[in-house]
Coordinates of C-alpha atoms in Angstrom, one line a residue:
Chain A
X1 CA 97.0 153.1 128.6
X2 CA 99.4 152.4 125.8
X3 CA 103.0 152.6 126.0
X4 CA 105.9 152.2 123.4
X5 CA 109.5 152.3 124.1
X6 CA 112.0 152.6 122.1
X7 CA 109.6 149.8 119.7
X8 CA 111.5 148.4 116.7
X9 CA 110.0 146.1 114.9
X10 CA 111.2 144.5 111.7
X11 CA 109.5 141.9 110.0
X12 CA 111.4 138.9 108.7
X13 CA 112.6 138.8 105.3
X14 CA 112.8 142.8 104.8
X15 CA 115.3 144.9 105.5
X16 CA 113.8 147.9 106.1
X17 CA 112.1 147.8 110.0
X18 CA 108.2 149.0 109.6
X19 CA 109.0 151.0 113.0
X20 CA 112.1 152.2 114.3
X21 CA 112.9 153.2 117.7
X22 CA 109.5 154.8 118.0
X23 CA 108.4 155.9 121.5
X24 CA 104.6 157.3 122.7
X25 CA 102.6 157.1 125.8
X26 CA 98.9 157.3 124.8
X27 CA 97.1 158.0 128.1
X28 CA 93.7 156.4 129.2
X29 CA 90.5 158.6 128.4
X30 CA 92.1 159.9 125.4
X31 CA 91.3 160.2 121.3
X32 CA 94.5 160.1 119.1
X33 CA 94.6 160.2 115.3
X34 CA 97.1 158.0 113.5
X35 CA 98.4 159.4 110.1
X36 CA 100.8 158.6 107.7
X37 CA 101.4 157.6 104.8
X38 CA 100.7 153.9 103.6
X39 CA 103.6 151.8 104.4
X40 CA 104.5 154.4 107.5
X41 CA 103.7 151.7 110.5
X42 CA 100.4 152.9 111.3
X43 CA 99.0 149.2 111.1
X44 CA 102.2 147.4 112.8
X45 CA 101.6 150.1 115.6
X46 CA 97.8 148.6 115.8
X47 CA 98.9 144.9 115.2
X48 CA 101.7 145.5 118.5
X49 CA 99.0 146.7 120.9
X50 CA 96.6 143.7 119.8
X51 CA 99.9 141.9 120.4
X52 CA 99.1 139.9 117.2
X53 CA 102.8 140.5 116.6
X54 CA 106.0 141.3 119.0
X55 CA 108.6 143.8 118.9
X56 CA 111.9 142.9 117.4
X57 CA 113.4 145.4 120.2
X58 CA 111.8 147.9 122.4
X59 CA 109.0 147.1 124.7
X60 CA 104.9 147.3 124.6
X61 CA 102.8 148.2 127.6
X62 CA 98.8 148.5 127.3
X63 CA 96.6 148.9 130.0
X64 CA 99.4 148.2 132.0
X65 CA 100.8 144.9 131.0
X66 CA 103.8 144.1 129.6
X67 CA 103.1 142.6 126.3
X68 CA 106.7 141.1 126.2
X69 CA 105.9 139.5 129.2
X70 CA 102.5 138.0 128.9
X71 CA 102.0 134.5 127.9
X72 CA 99.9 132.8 125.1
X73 CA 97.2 131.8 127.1
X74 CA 96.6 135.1 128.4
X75 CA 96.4 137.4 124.7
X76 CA 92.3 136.8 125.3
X77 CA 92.1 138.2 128.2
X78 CA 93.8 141.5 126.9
X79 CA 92.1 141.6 123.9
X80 CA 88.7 141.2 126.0
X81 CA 89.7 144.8 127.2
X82 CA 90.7 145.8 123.6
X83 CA 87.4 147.0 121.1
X84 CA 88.9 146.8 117.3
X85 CA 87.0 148.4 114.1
X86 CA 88.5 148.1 110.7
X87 CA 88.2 149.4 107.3
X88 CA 86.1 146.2 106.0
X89 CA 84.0 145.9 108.9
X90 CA 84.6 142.2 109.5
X91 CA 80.8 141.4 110.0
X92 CA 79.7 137.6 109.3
X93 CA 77.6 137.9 106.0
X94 CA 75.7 134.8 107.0
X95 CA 74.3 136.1 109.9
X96 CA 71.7 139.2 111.4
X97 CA 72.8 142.4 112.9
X98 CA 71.8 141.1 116.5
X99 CA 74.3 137.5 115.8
X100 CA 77.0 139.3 114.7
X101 CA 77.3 141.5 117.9
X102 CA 76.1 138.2 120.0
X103 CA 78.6 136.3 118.2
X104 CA 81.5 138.6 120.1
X105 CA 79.8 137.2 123.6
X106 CA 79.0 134.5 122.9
X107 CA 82.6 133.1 121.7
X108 CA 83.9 134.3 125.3
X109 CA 81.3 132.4 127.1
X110 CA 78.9 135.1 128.5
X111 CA 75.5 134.3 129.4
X112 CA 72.5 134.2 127.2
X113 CA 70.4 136.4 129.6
X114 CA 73.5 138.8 129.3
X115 CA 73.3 139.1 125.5
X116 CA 70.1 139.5 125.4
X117 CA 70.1 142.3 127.6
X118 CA 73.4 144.1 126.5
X119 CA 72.9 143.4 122.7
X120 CA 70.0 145.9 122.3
X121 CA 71.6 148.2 124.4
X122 CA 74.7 148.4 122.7
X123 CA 72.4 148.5 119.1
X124 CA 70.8 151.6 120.8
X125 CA 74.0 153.6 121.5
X126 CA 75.4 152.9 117.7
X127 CA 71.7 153.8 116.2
X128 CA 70.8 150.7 115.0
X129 CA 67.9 150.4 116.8
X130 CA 65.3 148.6 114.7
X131 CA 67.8 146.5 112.6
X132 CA 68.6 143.6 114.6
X133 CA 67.3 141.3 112.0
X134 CA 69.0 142.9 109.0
X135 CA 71.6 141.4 107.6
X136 CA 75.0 143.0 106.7
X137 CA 74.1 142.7 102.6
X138 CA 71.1 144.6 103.3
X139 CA 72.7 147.6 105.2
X140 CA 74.4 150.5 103.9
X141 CA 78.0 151.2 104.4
X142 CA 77.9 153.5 107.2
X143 CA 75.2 151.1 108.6
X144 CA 77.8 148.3 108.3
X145 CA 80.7 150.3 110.3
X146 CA 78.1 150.4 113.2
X147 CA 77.4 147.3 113.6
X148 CA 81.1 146.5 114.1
X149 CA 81.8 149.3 116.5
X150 CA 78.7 147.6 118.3
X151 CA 80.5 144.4 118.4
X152 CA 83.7 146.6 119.2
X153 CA 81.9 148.2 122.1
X154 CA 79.7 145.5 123.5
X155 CA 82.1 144.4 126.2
X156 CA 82.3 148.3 127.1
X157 CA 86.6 147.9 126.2
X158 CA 88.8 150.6 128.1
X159 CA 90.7 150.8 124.7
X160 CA 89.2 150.8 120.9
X161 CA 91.2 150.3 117.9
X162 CA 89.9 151.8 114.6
X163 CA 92.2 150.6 111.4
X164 CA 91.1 153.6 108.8
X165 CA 87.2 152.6 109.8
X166 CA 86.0 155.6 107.5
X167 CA 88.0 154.3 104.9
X168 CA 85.6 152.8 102.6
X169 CA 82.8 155.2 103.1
X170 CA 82.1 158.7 101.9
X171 CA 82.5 161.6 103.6
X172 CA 78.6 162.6 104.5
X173 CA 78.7 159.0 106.2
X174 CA 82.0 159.5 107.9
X175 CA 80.8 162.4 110.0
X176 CA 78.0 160.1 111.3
X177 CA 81.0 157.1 112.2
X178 CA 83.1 159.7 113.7
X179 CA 80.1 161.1 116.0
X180 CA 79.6 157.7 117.0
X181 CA 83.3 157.4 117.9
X182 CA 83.7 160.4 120.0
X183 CA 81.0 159.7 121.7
X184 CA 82.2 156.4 122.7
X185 CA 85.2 158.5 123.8
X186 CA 83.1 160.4 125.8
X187 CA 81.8 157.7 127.6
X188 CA 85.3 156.7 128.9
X189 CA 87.0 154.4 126.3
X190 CA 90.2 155.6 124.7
X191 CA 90.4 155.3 120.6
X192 CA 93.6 154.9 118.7
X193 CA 92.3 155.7 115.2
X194 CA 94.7 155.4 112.3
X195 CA 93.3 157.5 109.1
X196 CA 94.2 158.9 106.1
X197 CA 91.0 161.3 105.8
X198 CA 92.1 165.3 106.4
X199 CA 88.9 166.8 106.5
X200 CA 87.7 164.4 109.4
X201 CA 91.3 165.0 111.5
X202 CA 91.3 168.6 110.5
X203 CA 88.0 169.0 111.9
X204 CA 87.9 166.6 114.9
X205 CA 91.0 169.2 116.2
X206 CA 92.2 166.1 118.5
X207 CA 95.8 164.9 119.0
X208 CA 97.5 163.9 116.4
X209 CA 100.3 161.4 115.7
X210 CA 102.5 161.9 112.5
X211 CA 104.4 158.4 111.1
X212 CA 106.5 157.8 108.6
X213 CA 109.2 155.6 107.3
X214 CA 108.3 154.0 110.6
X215 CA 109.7 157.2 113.0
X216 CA 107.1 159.4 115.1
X217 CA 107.9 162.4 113.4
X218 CA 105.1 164.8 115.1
X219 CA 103.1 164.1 117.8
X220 CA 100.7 167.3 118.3
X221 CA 97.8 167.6 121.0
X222 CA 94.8 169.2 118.9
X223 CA 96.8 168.3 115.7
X224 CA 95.6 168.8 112.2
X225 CA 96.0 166.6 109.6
X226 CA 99.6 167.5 107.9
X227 CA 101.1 171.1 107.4
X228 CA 100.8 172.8 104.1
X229 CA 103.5 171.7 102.3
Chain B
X1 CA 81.5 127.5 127.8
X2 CA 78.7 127.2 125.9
X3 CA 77.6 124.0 124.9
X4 CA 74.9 125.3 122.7
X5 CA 76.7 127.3 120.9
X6 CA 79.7 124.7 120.3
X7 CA 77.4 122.2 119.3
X8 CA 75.5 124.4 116.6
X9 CA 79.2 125.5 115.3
X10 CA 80.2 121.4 114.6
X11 CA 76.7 120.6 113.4
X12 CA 77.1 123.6 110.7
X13 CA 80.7 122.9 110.4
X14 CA 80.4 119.1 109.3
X15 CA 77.3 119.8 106.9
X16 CA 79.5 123.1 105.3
X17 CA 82.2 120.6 104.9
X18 CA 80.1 117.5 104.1
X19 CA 82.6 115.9 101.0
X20 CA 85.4 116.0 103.1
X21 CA 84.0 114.8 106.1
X22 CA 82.1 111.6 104.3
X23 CA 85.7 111.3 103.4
X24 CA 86.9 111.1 106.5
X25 CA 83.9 108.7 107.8
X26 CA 85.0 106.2 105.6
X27 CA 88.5 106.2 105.1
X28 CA 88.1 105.8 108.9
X29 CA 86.0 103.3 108.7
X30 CA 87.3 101.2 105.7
X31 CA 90.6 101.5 108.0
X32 CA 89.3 100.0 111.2
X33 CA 87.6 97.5 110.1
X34 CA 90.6 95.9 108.4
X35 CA 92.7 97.2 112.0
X36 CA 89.7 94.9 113.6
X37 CA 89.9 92.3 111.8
X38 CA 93.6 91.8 111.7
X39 CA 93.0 92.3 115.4
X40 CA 90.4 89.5 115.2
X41 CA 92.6 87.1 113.0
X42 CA 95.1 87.3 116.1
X43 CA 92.2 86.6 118.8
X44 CA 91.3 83.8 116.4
X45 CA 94.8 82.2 116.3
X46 CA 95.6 82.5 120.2
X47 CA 91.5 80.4 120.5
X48 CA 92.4 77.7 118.2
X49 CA 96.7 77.5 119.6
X50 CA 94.6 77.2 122.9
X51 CA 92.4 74.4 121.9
X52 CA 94.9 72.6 119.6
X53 CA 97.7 72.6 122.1
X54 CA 95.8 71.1 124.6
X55 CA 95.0 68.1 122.2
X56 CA 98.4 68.0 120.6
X57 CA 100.9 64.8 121.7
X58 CA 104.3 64.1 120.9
X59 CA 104.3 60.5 119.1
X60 CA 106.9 58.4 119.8
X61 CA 106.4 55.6 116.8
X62 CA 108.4 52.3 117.8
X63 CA 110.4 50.0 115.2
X64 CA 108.0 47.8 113.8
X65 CA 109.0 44.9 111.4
X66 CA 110.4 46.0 107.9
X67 CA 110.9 49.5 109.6
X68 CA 114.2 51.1 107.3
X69 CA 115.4 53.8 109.1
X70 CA 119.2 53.2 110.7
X71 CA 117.9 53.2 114.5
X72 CA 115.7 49.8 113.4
X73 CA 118.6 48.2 112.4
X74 CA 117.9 45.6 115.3
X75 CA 114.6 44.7 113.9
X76 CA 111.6 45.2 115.4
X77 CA 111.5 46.6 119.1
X78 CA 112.5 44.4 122.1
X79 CA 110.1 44.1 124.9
X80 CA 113.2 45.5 127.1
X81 CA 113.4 48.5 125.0
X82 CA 110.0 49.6 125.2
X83 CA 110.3 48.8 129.0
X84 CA 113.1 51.6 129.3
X85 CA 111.5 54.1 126.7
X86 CA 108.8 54.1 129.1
X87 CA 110.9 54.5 132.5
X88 CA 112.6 57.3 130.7
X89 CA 109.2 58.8 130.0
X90 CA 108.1 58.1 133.3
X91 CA 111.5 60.2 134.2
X92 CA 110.7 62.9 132.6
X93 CA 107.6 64.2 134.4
X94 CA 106.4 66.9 135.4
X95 CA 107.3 68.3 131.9
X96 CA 105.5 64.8 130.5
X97 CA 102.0 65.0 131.8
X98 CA 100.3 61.7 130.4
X99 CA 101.9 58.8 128.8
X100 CA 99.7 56.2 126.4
X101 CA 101.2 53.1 125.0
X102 CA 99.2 52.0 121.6
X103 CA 100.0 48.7 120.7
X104 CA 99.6 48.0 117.2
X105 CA 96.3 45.7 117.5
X106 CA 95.4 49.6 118.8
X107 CA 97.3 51.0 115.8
X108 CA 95.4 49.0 113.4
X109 CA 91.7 49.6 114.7
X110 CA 92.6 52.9 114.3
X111 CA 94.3 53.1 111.5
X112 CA 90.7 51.2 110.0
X113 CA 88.6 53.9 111.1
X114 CA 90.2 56.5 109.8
X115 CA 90.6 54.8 105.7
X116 CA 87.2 52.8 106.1
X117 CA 86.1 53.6 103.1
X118 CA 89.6 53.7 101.2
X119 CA 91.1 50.5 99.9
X120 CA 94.5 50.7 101.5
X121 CA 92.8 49.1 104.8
X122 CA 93.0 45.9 102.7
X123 CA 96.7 46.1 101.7
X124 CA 97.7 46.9 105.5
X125 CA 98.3 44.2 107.9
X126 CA 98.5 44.9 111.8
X127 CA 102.4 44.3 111.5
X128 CA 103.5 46.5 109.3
X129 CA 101.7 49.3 111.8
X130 CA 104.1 50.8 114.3
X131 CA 103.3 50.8 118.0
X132 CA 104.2 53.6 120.2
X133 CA 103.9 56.1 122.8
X134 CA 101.4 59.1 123.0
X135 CA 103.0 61.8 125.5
X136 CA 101.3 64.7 126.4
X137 CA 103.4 67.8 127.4
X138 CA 102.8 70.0 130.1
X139 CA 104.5 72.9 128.0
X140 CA 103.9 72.1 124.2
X141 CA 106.5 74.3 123.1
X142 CA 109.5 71.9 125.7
X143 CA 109.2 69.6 123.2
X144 CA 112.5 69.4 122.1
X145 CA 113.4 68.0 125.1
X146 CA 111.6 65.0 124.6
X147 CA 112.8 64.8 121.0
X148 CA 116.6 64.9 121.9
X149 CA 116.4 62.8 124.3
X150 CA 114.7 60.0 121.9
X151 CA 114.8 60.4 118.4
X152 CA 117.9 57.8 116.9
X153 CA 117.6 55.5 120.1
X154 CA 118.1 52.0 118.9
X155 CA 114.1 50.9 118.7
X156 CA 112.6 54.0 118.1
X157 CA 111.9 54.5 114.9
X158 CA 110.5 58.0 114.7
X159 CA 109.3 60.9 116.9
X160 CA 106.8 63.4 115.8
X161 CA 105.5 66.4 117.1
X162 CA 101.8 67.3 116.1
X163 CA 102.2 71.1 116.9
X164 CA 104.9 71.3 114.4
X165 CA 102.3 70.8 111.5
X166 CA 99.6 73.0 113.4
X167 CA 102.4 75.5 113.7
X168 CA 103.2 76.2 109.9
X169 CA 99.5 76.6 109.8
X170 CA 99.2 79.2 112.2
X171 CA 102.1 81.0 110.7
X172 CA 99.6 81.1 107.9
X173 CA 97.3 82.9 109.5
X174 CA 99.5 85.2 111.2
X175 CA 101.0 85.8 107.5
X176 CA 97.2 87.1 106.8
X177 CA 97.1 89.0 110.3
X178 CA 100.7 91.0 109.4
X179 CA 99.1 91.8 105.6
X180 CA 95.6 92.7 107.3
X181 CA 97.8 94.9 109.8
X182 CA 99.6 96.6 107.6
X183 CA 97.0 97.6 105.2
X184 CA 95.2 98.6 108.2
X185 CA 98.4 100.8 109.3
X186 CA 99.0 102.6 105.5
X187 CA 95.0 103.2 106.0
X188 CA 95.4 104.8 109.1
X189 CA 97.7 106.9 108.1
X190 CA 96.0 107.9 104.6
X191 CA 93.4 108.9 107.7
X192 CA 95.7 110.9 109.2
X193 CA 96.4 112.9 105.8
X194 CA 92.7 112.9 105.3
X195 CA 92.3 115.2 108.3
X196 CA 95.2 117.2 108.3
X197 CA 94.0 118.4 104.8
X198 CA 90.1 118.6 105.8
X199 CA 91.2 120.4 108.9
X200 CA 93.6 122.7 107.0
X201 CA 90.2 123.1 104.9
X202 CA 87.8 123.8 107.5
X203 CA 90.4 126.2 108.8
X204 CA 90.6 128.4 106.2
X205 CA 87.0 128.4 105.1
X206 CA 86.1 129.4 108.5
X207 CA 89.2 132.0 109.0
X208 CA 86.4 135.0 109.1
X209 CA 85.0 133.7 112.2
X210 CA 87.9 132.1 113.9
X211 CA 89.3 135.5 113.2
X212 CA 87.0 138.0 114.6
X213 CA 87.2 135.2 117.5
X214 CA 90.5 135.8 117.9
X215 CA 90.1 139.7 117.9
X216 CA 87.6 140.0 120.6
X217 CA 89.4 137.7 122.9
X218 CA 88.1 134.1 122.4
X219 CA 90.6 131.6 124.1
X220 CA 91.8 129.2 121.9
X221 CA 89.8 126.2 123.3
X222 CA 87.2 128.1 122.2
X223 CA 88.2 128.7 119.1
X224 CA 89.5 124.9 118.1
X225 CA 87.1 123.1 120.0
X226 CA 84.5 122.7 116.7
X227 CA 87.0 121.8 114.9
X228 CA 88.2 119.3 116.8
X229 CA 84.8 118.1 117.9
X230 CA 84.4 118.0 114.1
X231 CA 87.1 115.4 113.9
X232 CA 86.2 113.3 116.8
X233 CA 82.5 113.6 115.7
X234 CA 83.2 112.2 111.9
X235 CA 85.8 109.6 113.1
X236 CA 83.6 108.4 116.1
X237 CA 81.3 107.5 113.0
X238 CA 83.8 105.7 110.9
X239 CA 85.1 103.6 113.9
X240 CA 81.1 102.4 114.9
X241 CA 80.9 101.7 111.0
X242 CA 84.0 99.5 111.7
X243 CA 82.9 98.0 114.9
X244 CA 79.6 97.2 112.5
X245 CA 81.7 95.7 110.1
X246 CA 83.2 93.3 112.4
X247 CA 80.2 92.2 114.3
X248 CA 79.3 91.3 110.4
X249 CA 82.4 90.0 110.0
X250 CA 81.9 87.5 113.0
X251 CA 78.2 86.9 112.9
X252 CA 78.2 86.1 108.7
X253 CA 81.6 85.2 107.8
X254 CA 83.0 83.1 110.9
X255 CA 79.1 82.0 112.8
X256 CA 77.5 81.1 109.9
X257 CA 80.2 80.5 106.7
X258 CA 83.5 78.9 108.6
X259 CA 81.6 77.9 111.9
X260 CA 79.5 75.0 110.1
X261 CA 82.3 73.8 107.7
X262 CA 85.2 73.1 110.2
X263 CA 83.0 71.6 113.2
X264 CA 86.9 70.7 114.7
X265 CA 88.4 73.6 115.8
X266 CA 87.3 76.5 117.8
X267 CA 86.3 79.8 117.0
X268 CA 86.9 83.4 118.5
X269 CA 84.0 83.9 120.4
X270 CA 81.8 87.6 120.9
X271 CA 84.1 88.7 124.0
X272 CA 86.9 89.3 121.0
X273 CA 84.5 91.2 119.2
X274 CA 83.7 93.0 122.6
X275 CA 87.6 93.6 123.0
X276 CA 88.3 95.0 119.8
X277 CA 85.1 97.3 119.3
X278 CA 86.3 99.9 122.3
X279 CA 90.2 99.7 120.9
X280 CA 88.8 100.5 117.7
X281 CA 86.7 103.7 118.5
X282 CA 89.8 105.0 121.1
X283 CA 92.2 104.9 118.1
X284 CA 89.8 106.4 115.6
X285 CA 88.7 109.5 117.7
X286 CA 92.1 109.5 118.8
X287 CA 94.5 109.9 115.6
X288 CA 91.7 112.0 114.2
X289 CA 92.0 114.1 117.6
X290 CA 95.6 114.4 117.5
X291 CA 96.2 115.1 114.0
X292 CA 93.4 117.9 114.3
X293 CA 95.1 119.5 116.9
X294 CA 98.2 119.4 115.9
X295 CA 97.1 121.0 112.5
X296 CA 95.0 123.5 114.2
X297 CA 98.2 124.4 116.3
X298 CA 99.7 126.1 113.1
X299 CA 96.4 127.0 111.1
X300 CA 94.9 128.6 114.1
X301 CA 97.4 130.5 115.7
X302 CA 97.0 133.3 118.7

């Protein structure tokens, strides 16, 4: 599903590379925490899969491509297959709960019959049934996180991306959001979750991927969140 | 592709962005017009060299009595001379189309008509008026030819071309065309600017959708085509300002103004107007295209 080897990646005008020589095979069906502290690579590890930037050295597979290889005009068709949820939700304030998961199809050309029918659907699974015409002011926190891992899970993508998505909310909350991911999980897509929340990896008891100064430093199946130090 | 949806994201996207694309509408179509009518200045000059340099002669004015310049020394012209002058012009076709001879009993009627109500008709007698040859030139511009081959013969006093005083005034005019161009061409590119910044604009006040856009896989026609429509849209309304303009410009200021007052020359007629009016839209929506897309190339990057 993902693959990284031997990934450096250094970004200009800093002398320090935000990952070094990292290698990790994340394989499909899977759920894999992301920790680290800030500044440890956990987003330029995100940002290379989404190929939104390329390695300095090393190469990137996901969902078997070659992301060296693959040209401009093809990054969209990846990132069809690719769900991502971040920590600010990313939802258009202008318009309704329903729009801003249509919005996701509608910009790559599906159907209007299609939305329709999907749309709902989708609303269901995340429990947002009943809010279509909300819009994101009017919604909780938690509320708001679903409605972009609806948008993130409309296209049903083999692979979703969640940047710290229970960072802004509290904990009560968080439990709901990471229910919601596992059982997206469950239903067959692999999540790469980068977090700095404990109690949720601690609990979760999921593999684990340790980061820092830009080096995999543990890589545990069932994995808690750090050791006691 | 959506066509709905597109649509709905310009219409939204001009009236979010309304100051900057009224902007655009008229700098676009302040621009064009002056590009059309620098375009119509030039129409104007090629219709009135047409109808001029059909009418324009080369004048060959023979000695006459009293005549002061060297080749006149002899006096006034010898029947023999004028004989020759006209076998050489005879000689000279094809290049010398028609020849008229206007004697100076000709001259004089003339020359009467044209000052009748001046009193200088009284102080002229039909003597001191030249004669001479009228020649008509296949090619206007050979008339050099004719000019070397008589000006300074012994009994010709003088030889004129008419297109040379028709010529300094269409350099006039093509003085006014090059000014009209060029203000046309530093407006054009103050266009350019103009979009480049209201692009860079639109850009970033539209980077939440354009990125979520990017994140779930829109392709980048997708993603630029509003923008670009955007620009094509608001120019495409600035150049039919400017094709209004002109059509103003033809029907008030040349039909109805200059038309009347100069009954003796020739105007540019509506097929310019046509000509222009389709030049004028292409290179509107077309500098406003490409200077969109080459600023959404960096602003809207993959």
């Amino acid at each position: 599903m993902i693959l990284f080897d031997t990934v450096t990646k250094l970004y200009p005008n800093q002398t320090r590379p935000a990952l070094e020589d990292a290698s990790l095979e994340i394989e499909k069906g899977e759920f894999v925490f992301l920790v680290g502290p800030s500044g440890s690579g956990k987003s330029t590890f995100l940002r290379l899969v989404l190929r939104e930037e390329r390695p300095t050295a090393g190469n990137v597979w996901v969902l078997g491509k070659d992301l060296s290889r693959l040209s401009n005009w093809k990054i969209p068709t990846l990132r069809r297959e690719i769900g991502t949820v971040f920590q600010d939700f990313r939802l258009l304030p202008n318009k309704t709960v329903f729009e801003n998961v249509a919005f996701a199809l509608e910009v790559i050309g599906k159907p209007k019959a299609h939305i329709k029918k999907v749309v709902p659907e989708v609303l269901e699974v995340v429990g947002l049934e009943g809010k279509e015409e909300r819009r994101p002011d009017e919604l909780s926190g938690g509320e708001q996180q679903r409605v972009a891992i609806a948008r993130a899970f409309v296209n049903r993508p083999k692979l979703l991306i969640a940047d710290e998505p229970t960072g802004n909310l509290d904990p009560g909350t968080s439990v709901g959001i990471m229910k919601l991911l596992d059982r997206i999980n469950r239903l067959g897509t692999t999540v790469v979750m980068s977090t700095h929340d404990a109690q949720i990896v601690d609990q979760m008891r999921r593999r684990v991927v340790e980061l820092e100064h830009g080096h995999v430093v543990r890589d545990q199946s069932r994995g808690v969140y750090g050791y006691a130090r | 592709m959506r066509a709905q949806f597109v649509a709905s994201e310009v219409g939204s996207g001009l009236r979010r962005n309304l100051t900057m694309t009224l902007a655009v509408i008229i700098t676009v179509a302040v621009s064009l017009t002056l590009f059309g009518v620098s375009l119509l200045v030039r129409a104007q000059v090629d219709t009135m060299k047409d109808f001029w340099y059909d009418k324009v002669e080369v004048s060959i004015f023979l000695c006459a009595k009293g005549s002061d310049t060297p080749s006149c020394a002899g006096g006034a012209v010898t029947p023999a001379q004028r004989d020759q002058i006209e076998a050489d012009l005879e000689s000279l076709r094809p290049l010398v189309q028609d020849i008229y001879y206007e004697s100076q009993e000709e001259a004089f009627a003339r020359f009467q008509e044209q000052f009748a109500n001046s009193p200088i008709v009284d102080s002229v007698n039909e003597s001191a008026l030249p004669e001479s040859f009228r020649v008509k030139l296949a090619d206007p511009t050979q008339y050099d030819v004719v000019a070397s081959a008589f000006s300074g013969r012994p009994g010709i006093e003088q030889v004129n071309d008419q297109r040379q005083v028709l010529d300094k005034f269409f350099r006039l005019l093509g003085g006014l065309q090059a000014i009209a161009l060029i203000i046309a061409v530093v407006m054009l590119v103050v266009t350019v600017l103009l979009v480049v910044n209201t692009m860079r604009v639109a850009a970033f006040s539209r980077r939440r959708e354009t990125g979520i856009m990017r994140l779930v896989g829109a392709s980048n026609l997708y993603i630029q085509l509003p923008f670009l429509l955007e620009a094509a849209v608001s120019a495409g309304i600035g150049a039919i300002l400017a094709v209004g303009g002109l059509i103003l410009a033809k029907s008030v200021v040349i039909d109805q103004i200059l038309a009347p007052s100069f009954q003796f020359t020739a105007f540019v007629g509506w097929d310019a107007v046509l000509g222009i009016a389709p030049i004028l839209i292409l290179v509107g929506i077309g500098l406003s295209g490409i200077a969109a897309f080459l600023t959404l190339r960096k602003y809207l990057r993959v």
